[in-house]
Coordinates of N, CA and C in Angstrom, one line a residue:
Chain U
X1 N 75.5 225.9 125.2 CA 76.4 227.1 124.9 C 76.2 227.5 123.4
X2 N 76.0 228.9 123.3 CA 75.8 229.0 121.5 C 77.3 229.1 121.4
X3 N 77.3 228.3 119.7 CA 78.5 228.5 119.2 C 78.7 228.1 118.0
X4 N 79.5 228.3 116.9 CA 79.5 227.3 115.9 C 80.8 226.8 116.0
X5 N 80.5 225.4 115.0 CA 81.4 224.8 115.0 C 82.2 224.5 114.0
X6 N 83.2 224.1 114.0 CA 83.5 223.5 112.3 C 84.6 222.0 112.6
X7 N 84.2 221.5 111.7 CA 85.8 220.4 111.5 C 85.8 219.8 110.3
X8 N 86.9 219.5 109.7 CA 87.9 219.0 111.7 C 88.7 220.8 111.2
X9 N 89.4 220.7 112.5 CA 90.3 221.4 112.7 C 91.5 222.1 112.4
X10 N 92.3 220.8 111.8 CA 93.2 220.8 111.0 C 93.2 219.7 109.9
X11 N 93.4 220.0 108.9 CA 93.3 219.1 107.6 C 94.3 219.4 106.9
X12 N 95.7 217.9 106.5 CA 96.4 218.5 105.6 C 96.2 217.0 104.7
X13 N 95.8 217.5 103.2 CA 95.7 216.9 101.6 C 96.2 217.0 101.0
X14 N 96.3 215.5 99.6 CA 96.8 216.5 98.4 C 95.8 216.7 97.5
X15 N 96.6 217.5 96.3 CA 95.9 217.8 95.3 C 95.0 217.0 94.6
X16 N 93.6 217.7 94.5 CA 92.9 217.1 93.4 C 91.9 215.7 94.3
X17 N 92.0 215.6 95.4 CA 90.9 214.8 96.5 C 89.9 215.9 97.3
X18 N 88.5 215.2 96.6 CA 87.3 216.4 97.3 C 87.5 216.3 99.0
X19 N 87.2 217.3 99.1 CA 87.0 217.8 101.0 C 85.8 218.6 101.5
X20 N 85.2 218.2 102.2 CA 84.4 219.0 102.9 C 84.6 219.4 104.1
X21 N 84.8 220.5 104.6 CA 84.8 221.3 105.9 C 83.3 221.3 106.2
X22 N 82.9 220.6 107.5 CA 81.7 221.6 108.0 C 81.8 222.4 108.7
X23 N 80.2 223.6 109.2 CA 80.1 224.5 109.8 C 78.7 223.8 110.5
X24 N 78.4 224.4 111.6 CA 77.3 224.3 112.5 C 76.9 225.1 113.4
X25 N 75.6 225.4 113.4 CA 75.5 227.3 114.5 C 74.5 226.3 115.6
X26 N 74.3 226.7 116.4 CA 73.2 225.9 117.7 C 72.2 227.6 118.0
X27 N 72.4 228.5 117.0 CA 71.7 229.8 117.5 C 70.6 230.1 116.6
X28 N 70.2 229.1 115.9 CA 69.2 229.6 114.8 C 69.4 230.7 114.0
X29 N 70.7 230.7 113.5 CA 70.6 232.4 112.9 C 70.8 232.0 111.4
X30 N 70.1 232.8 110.6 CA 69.2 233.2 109.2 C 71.1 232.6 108.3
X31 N 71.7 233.9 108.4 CA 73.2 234.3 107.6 C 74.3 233.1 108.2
X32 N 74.8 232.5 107.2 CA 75.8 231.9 107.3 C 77.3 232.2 106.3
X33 N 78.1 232.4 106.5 CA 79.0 232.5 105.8 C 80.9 231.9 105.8
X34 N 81.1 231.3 104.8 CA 82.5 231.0 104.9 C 83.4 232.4 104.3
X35 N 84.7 232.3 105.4 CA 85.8 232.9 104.9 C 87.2 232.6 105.0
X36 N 88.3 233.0 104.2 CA 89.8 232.4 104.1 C 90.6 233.5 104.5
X37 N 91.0 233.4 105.6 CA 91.9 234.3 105.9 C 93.4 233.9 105.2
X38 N 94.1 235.0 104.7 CA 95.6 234.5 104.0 C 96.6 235.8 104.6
X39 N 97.6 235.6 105.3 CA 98.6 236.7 105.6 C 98.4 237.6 104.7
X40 N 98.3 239.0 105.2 CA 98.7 240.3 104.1 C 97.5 240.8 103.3
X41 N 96.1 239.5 103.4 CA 95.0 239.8 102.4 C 94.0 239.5 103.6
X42 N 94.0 239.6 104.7 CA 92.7 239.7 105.5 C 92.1 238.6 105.7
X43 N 91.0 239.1 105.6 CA 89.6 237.9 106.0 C 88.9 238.2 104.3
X44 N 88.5 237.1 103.5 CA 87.6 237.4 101.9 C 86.9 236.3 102.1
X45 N 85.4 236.8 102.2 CA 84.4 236.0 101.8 C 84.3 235.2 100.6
X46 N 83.9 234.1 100.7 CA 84.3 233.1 99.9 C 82.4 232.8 99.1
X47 N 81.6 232.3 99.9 CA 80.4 231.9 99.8 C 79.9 232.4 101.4
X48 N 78.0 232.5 101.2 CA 77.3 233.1 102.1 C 76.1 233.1 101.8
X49 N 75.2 232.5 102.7 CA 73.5 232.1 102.4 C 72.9 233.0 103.7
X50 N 72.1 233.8 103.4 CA 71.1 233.9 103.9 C 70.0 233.4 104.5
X51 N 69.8 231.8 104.0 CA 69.1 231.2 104.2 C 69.0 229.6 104.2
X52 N 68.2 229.0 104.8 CA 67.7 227.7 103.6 C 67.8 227.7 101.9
X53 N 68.7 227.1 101.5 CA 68.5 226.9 100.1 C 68.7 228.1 99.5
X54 N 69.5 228.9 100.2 CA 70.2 230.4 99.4 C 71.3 231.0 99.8
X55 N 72.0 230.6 98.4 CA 73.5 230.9 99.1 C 73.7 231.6 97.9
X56 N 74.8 232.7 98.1 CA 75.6 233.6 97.2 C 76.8 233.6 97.3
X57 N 77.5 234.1 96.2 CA 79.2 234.2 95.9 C 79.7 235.5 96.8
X58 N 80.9 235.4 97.4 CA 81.3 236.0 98.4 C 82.3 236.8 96.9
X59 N 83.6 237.2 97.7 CA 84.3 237.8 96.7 C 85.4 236.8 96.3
X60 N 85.8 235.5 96.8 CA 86.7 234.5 96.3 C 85.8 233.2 96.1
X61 N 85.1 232.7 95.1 CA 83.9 231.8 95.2 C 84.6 230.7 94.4
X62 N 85.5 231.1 93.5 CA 86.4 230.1 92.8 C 87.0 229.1 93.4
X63 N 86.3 227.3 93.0 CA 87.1 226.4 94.2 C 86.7 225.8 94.5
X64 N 85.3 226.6 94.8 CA 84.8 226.1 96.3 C 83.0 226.1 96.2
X65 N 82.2 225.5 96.7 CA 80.8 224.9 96.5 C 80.5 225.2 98.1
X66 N 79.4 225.0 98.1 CA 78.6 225.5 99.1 C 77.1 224.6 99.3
X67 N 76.6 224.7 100.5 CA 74.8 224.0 100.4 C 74.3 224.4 101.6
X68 N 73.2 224.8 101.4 CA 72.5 225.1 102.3 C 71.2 224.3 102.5
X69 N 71.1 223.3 102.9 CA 70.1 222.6 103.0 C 69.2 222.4 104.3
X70 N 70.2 222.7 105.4 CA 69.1 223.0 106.6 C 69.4 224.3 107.0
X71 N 69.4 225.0 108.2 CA 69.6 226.1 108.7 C 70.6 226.1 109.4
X72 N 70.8 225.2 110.2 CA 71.9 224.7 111.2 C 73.7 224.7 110.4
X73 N 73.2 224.6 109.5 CA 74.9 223.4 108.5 C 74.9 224.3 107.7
X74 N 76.3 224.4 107.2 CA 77.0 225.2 105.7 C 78.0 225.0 105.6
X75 N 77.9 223.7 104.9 CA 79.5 223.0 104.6 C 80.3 223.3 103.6
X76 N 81.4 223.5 103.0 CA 82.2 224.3 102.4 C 82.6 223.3 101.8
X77 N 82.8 223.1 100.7 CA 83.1 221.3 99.9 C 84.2 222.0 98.4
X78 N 85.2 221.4 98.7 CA 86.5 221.5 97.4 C 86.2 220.7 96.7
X79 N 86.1 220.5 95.6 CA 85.9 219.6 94.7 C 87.4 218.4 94.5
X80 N 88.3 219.9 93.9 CA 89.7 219.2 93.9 C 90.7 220.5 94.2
X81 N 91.1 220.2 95.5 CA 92.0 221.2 96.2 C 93.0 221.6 95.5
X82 N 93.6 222.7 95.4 CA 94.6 223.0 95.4 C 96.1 223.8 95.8
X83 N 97.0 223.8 95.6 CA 97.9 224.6 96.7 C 97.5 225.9 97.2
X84 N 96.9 225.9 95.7 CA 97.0 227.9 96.2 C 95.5 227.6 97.5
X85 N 94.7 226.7 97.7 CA 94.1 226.9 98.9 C 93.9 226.6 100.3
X86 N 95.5 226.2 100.2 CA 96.3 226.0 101.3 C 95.9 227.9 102.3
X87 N 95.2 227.7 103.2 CA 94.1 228.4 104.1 C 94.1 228.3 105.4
X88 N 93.7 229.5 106.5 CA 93.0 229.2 107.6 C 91.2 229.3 107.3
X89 N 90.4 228.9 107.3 CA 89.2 229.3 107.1 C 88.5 229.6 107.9
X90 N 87.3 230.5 108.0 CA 86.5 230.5 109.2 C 85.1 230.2 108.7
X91 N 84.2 229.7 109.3 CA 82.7 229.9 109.0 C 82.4 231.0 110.4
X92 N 80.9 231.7 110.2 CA 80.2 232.7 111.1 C 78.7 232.7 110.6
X93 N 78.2 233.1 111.7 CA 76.7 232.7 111.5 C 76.3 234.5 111.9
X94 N 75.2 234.7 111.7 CA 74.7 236.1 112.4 C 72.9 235.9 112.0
X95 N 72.0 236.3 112.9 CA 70.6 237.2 113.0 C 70.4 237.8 111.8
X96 N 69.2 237.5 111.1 CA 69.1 238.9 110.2 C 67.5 239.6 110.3
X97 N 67.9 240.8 110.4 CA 66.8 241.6 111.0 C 65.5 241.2 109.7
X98 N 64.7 241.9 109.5 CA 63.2 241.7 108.8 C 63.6 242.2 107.5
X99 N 64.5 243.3 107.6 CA 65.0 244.0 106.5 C 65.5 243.4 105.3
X100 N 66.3 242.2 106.3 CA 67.3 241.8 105.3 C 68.7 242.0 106.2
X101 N 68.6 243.3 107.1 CA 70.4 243.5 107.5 C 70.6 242.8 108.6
X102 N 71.9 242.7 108.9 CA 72.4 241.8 110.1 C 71.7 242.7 111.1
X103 N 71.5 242.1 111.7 CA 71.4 242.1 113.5 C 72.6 241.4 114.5
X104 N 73.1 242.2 115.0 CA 73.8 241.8 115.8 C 75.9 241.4 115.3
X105 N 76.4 240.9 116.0 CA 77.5 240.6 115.2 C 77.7 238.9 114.6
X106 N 78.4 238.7 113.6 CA 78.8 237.6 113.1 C 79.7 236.8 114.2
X107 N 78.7 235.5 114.7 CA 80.2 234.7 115.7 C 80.8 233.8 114.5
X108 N 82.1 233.8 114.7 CA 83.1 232.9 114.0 C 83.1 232.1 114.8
X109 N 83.3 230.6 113.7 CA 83.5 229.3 114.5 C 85.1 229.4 114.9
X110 N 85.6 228.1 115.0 CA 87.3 228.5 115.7 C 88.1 228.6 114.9
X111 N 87.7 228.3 113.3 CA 88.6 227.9 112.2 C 89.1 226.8 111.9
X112 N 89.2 226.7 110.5 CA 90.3 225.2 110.0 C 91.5 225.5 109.4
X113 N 92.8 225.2 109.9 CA 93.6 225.2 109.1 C 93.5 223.5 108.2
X114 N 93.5 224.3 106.7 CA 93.5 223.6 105.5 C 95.2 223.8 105.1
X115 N 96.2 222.7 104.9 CA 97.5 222.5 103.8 C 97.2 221.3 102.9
X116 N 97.0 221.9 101.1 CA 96.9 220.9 100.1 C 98.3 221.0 100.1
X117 N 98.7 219.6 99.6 CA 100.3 219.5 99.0 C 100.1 218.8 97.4
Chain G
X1 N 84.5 248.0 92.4 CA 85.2 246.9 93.3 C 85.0 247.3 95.0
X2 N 84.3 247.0 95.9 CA 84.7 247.3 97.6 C 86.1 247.4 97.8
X3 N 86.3 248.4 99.3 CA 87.6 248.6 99.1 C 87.7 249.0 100.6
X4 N 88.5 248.3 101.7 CA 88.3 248.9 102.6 C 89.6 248.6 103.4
X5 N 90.3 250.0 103.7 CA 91.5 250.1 103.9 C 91.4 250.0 105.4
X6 N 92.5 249.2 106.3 CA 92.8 249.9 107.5 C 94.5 250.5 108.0
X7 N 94.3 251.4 108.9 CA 95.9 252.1 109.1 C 96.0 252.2 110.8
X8 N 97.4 252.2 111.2 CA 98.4 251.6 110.2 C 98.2 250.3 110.4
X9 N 98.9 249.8 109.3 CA 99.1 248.1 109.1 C 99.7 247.3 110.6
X10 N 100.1 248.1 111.5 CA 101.1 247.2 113.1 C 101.6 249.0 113.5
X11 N 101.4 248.6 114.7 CA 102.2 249.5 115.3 C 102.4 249.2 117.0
X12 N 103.1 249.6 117.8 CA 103.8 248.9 119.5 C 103.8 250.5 120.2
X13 N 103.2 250.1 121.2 CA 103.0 251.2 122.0 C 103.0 251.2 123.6
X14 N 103.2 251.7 124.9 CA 103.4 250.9 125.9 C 102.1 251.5 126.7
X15 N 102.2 250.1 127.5 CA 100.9 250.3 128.1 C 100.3 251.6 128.9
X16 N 99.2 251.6 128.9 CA 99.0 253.1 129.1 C 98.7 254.5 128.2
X17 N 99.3 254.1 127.2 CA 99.1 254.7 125.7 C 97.6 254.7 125.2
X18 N 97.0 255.8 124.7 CA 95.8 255.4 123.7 C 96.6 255.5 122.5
X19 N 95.7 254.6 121.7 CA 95.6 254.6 120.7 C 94.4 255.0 119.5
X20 N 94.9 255.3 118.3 CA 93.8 254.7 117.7 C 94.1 254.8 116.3
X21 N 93.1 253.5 115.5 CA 92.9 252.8 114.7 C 91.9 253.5 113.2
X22 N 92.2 253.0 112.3 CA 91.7 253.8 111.2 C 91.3 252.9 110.2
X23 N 90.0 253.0 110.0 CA 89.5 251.9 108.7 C 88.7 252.9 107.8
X24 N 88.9 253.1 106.5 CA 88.2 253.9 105.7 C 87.9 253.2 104.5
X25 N 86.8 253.2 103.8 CA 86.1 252.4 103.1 C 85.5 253.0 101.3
X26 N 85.5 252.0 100.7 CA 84.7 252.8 99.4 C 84.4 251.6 99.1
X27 N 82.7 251.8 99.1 CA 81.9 250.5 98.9 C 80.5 251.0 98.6
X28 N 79.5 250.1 97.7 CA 78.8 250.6 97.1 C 77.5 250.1 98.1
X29 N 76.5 250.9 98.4 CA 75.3 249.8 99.3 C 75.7 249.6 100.4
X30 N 76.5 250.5 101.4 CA 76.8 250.6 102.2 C 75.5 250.5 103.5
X31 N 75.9 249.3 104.4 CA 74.9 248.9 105.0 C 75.6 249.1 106.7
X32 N 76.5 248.8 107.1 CA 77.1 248.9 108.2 C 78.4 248.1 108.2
X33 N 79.0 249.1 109.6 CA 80.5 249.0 109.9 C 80.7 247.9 111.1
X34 N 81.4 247.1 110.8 CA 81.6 246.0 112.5 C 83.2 246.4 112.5
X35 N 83.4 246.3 113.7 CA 84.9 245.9 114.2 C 85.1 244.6 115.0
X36 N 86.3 244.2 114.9 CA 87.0 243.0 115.4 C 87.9 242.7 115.8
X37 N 88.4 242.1 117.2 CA 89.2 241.9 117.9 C 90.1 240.6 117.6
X38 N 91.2 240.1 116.9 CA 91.7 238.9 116.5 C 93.2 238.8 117.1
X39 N 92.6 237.2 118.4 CA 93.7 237.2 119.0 C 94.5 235.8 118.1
X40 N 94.5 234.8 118.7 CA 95.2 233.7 118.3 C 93.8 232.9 117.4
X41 N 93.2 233.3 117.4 CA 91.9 232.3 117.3 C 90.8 233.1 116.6
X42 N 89.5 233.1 116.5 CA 88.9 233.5 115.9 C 88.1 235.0 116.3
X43 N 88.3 235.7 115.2 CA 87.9 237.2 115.4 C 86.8 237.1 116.7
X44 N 86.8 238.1 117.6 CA 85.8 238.2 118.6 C 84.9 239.7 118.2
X45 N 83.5 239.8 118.0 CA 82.8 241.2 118.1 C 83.3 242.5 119.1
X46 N 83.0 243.7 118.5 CA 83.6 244.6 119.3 C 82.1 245.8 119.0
X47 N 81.8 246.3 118.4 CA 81.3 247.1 117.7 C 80.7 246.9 116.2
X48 N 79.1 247.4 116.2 CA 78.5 247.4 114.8 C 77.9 249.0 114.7
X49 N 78.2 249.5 113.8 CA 78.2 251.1 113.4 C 77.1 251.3 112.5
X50 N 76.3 251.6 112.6 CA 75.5 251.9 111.2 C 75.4 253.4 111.5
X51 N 74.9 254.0 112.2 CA 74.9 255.8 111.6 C 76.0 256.7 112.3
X52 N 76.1 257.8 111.5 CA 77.1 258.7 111.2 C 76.9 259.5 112.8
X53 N 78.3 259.8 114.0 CA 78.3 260.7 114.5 C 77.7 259.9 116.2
X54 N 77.4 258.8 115.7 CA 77.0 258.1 117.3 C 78.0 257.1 117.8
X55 N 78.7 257.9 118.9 CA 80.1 256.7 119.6 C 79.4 255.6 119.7
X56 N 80.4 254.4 119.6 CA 79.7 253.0 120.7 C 81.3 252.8 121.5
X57 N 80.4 252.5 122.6 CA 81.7 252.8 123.8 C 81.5 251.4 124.6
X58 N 82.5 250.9 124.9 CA 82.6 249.5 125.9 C 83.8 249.5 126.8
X59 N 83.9 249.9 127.8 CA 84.8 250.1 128.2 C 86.0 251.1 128.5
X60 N 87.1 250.7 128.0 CA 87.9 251.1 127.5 C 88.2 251.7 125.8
X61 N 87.1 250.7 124.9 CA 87.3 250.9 123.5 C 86.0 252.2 123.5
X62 N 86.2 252.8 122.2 CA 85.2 253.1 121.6 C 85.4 253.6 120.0
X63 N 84.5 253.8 119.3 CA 84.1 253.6 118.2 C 83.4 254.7 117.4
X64 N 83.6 255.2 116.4 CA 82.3 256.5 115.3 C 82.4 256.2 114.3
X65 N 81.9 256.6 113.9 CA 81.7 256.3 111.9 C 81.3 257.7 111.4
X66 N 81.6 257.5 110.7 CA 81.6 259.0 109.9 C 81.1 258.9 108.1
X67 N 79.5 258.9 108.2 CA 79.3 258.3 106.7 C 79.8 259.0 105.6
X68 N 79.6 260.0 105.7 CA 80.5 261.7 104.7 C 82.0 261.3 104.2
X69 N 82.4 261.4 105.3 CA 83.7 261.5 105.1 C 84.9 259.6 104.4
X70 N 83.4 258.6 104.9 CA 83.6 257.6 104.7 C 85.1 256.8 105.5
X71 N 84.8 257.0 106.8 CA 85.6 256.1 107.3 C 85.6 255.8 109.1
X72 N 86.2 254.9 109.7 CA 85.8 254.6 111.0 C 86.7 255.0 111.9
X73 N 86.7 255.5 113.1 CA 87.6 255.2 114.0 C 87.9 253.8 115.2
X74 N 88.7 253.4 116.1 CA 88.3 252.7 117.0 C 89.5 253.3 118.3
X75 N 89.3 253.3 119.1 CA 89.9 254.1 120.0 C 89.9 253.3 121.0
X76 N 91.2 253.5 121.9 CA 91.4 252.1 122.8 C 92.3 253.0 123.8
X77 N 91.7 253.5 125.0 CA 92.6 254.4 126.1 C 92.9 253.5 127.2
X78 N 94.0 253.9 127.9 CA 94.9 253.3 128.6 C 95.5 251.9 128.3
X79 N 95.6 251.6 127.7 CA 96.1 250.2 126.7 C 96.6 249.3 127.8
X80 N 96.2 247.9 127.6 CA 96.8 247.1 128.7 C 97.4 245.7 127.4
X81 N 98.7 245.0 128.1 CA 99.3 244.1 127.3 C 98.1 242.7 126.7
X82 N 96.7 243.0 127.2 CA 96.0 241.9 126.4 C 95.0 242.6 125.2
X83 N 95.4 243.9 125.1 CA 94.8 244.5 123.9 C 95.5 244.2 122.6
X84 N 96.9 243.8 123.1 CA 97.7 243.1 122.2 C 96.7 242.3 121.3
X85 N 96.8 242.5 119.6 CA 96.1 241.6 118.9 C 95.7 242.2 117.7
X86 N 94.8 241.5 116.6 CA 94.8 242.2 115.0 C 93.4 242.3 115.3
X87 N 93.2 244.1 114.8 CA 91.9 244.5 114.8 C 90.9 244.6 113.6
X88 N 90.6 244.1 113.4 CA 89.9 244.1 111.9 C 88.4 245.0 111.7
X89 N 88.3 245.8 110.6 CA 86.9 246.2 110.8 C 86.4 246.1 109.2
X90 N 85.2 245.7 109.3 CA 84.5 244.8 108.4 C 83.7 246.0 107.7
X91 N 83.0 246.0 106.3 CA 81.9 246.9 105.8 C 80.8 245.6 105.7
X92 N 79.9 245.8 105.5 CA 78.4 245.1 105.3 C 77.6 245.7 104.1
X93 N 77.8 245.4 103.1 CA 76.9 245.8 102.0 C 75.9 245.0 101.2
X94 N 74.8 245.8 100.3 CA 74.0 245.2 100.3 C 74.0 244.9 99.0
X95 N 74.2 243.2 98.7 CA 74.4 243.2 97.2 C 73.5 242.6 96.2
X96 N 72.9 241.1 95.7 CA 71.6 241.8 95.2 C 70.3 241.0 96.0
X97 N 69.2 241.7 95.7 CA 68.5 241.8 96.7 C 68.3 242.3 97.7
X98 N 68.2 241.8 98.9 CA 68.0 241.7 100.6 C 69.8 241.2 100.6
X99 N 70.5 240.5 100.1 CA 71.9 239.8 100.1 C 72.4 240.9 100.9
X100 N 73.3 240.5 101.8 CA 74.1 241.2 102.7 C 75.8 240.1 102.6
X101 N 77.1 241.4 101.5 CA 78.1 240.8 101.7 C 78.9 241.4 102.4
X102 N 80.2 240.8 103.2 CA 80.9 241.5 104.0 C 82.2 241.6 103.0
X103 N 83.0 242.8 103.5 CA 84.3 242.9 103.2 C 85.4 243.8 104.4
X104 N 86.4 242.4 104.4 CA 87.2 243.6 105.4 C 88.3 243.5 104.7
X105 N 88.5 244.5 106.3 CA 90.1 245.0 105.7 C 91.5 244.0 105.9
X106 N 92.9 244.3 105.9 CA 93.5 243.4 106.4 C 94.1 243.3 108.0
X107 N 93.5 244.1 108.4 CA 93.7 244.5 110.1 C 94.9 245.1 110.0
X108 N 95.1 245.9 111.3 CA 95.7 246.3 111.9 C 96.3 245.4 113.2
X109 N 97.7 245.3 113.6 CA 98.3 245.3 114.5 C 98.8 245.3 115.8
X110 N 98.4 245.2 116.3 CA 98.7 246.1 117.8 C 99.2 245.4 118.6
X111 N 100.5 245.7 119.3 CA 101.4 245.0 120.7 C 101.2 246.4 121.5
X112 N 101.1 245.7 122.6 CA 100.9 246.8 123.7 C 102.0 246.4 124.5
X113 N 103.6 246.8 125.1 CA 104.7 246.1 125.9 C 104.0 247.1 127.1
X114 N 105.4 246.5 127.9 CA 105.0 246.9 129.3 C 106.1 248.3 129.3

């Protein structure tokens, strides 16, 4: 079944202990991207690779590290959490045409709720 | 700075009702429009827009973009209580290089009662 994944699921920490969230696609697709959903402020891209070994700053990148080392994985790694990133997060994967542009739509994995205390 | 509004923020309507939805955008490198269906769980695809003035239709929903005027519709006729849910519609711009970043909005709302 294509899909991505992430875990764990739910994660609650305290402050100032590294974390990594992973992400996993089974669809081969090029675009990977993390985002934090927060009440009242949407969905904000956080970090986002294109590729193997290419990742860029989303619009909230403060925090938070990124790697893209195979195609499959794009793990989201806190160095040292903090409240304010108390979060649902999503990762999503999408095709990208020859161009450069998406093809197709972004599937979102299921999400993690993140609570630092 | 990208900027992409959606209206209204919630609104309840009874089944049977069309509706529709309003996302308008000011963004630079404008690449394309997605919409999104967000029930309990994670956003589901609905629609990807890239040129001005061509519906995408699925159903019951449908969808236009309007590059001029810069902003999207999403249209949802005879409303049933599982349309209930936050609709989000995303921009896709092109930032540097080939880089493709997304920005949405904060969704829209929607209860459909009986």
């Amino acid at each position: 079944e294509a899909q991505v994944t992430q875990n764990p699921r739910y994660l609650i920490t305290v402050t100032g202990k590294k974390l990594t969230v992973t992400c996993s696609q089974n669809m081969n697709h090029e675009y990977m991207s993390w985002y934090r959903q927060d009440p009242g402020l949407g969905l904000r891209q956080i970090y986002y690779s294109m590729n193997v070994e290419v990742t860029d700053k989303g619009d909230v990148p403060e925090g938070y590290k990124v790697s893209r080392k195979e195609k499959r994985n794009f793990p989201l790694i806190l160095e040292s959490p903090s409240p304010n990133q108390t979060s649902l997060y999503f990762c999503a994967s999408s095709l990208l045409g020859t161009s450069g542009r998406e093809r197709n739509e972004q599937f979102f994995g299921p999400g993690t709720r993140l609570t630092v205390l | 700075e990208d900027k992409v509004v959606q209206s209204p923020l919630s609104l309840v309507v009874h089944e049977g009702d069309t509706v529709t939805l309003n996302c308008s955008y000011e963004v630079t490198n404008f690449r394309s429009l997605l919409w999104y269906k967000q029930e309990k769980k994670a956003p589901t695809f609905l629609f990807m827009l890239t040129s001005s003035g061509i519906e995408k239709k699925s159903g019951r929903l449908s969808s236009i973009l309007d590059k001029k005027e810069l902003f999207s519709i999403l249209n949802i006729t005879a409303t049933q209580t599982g349309d209930s849910a936050v609709y989000l519609c995303a921009v896709v711009v092109q930032d540097t290089g080939t880089a493709s970043k997304l920005t949405f909005g904060t969704g829209t709302r929607l209860q459909v009662t009986l």
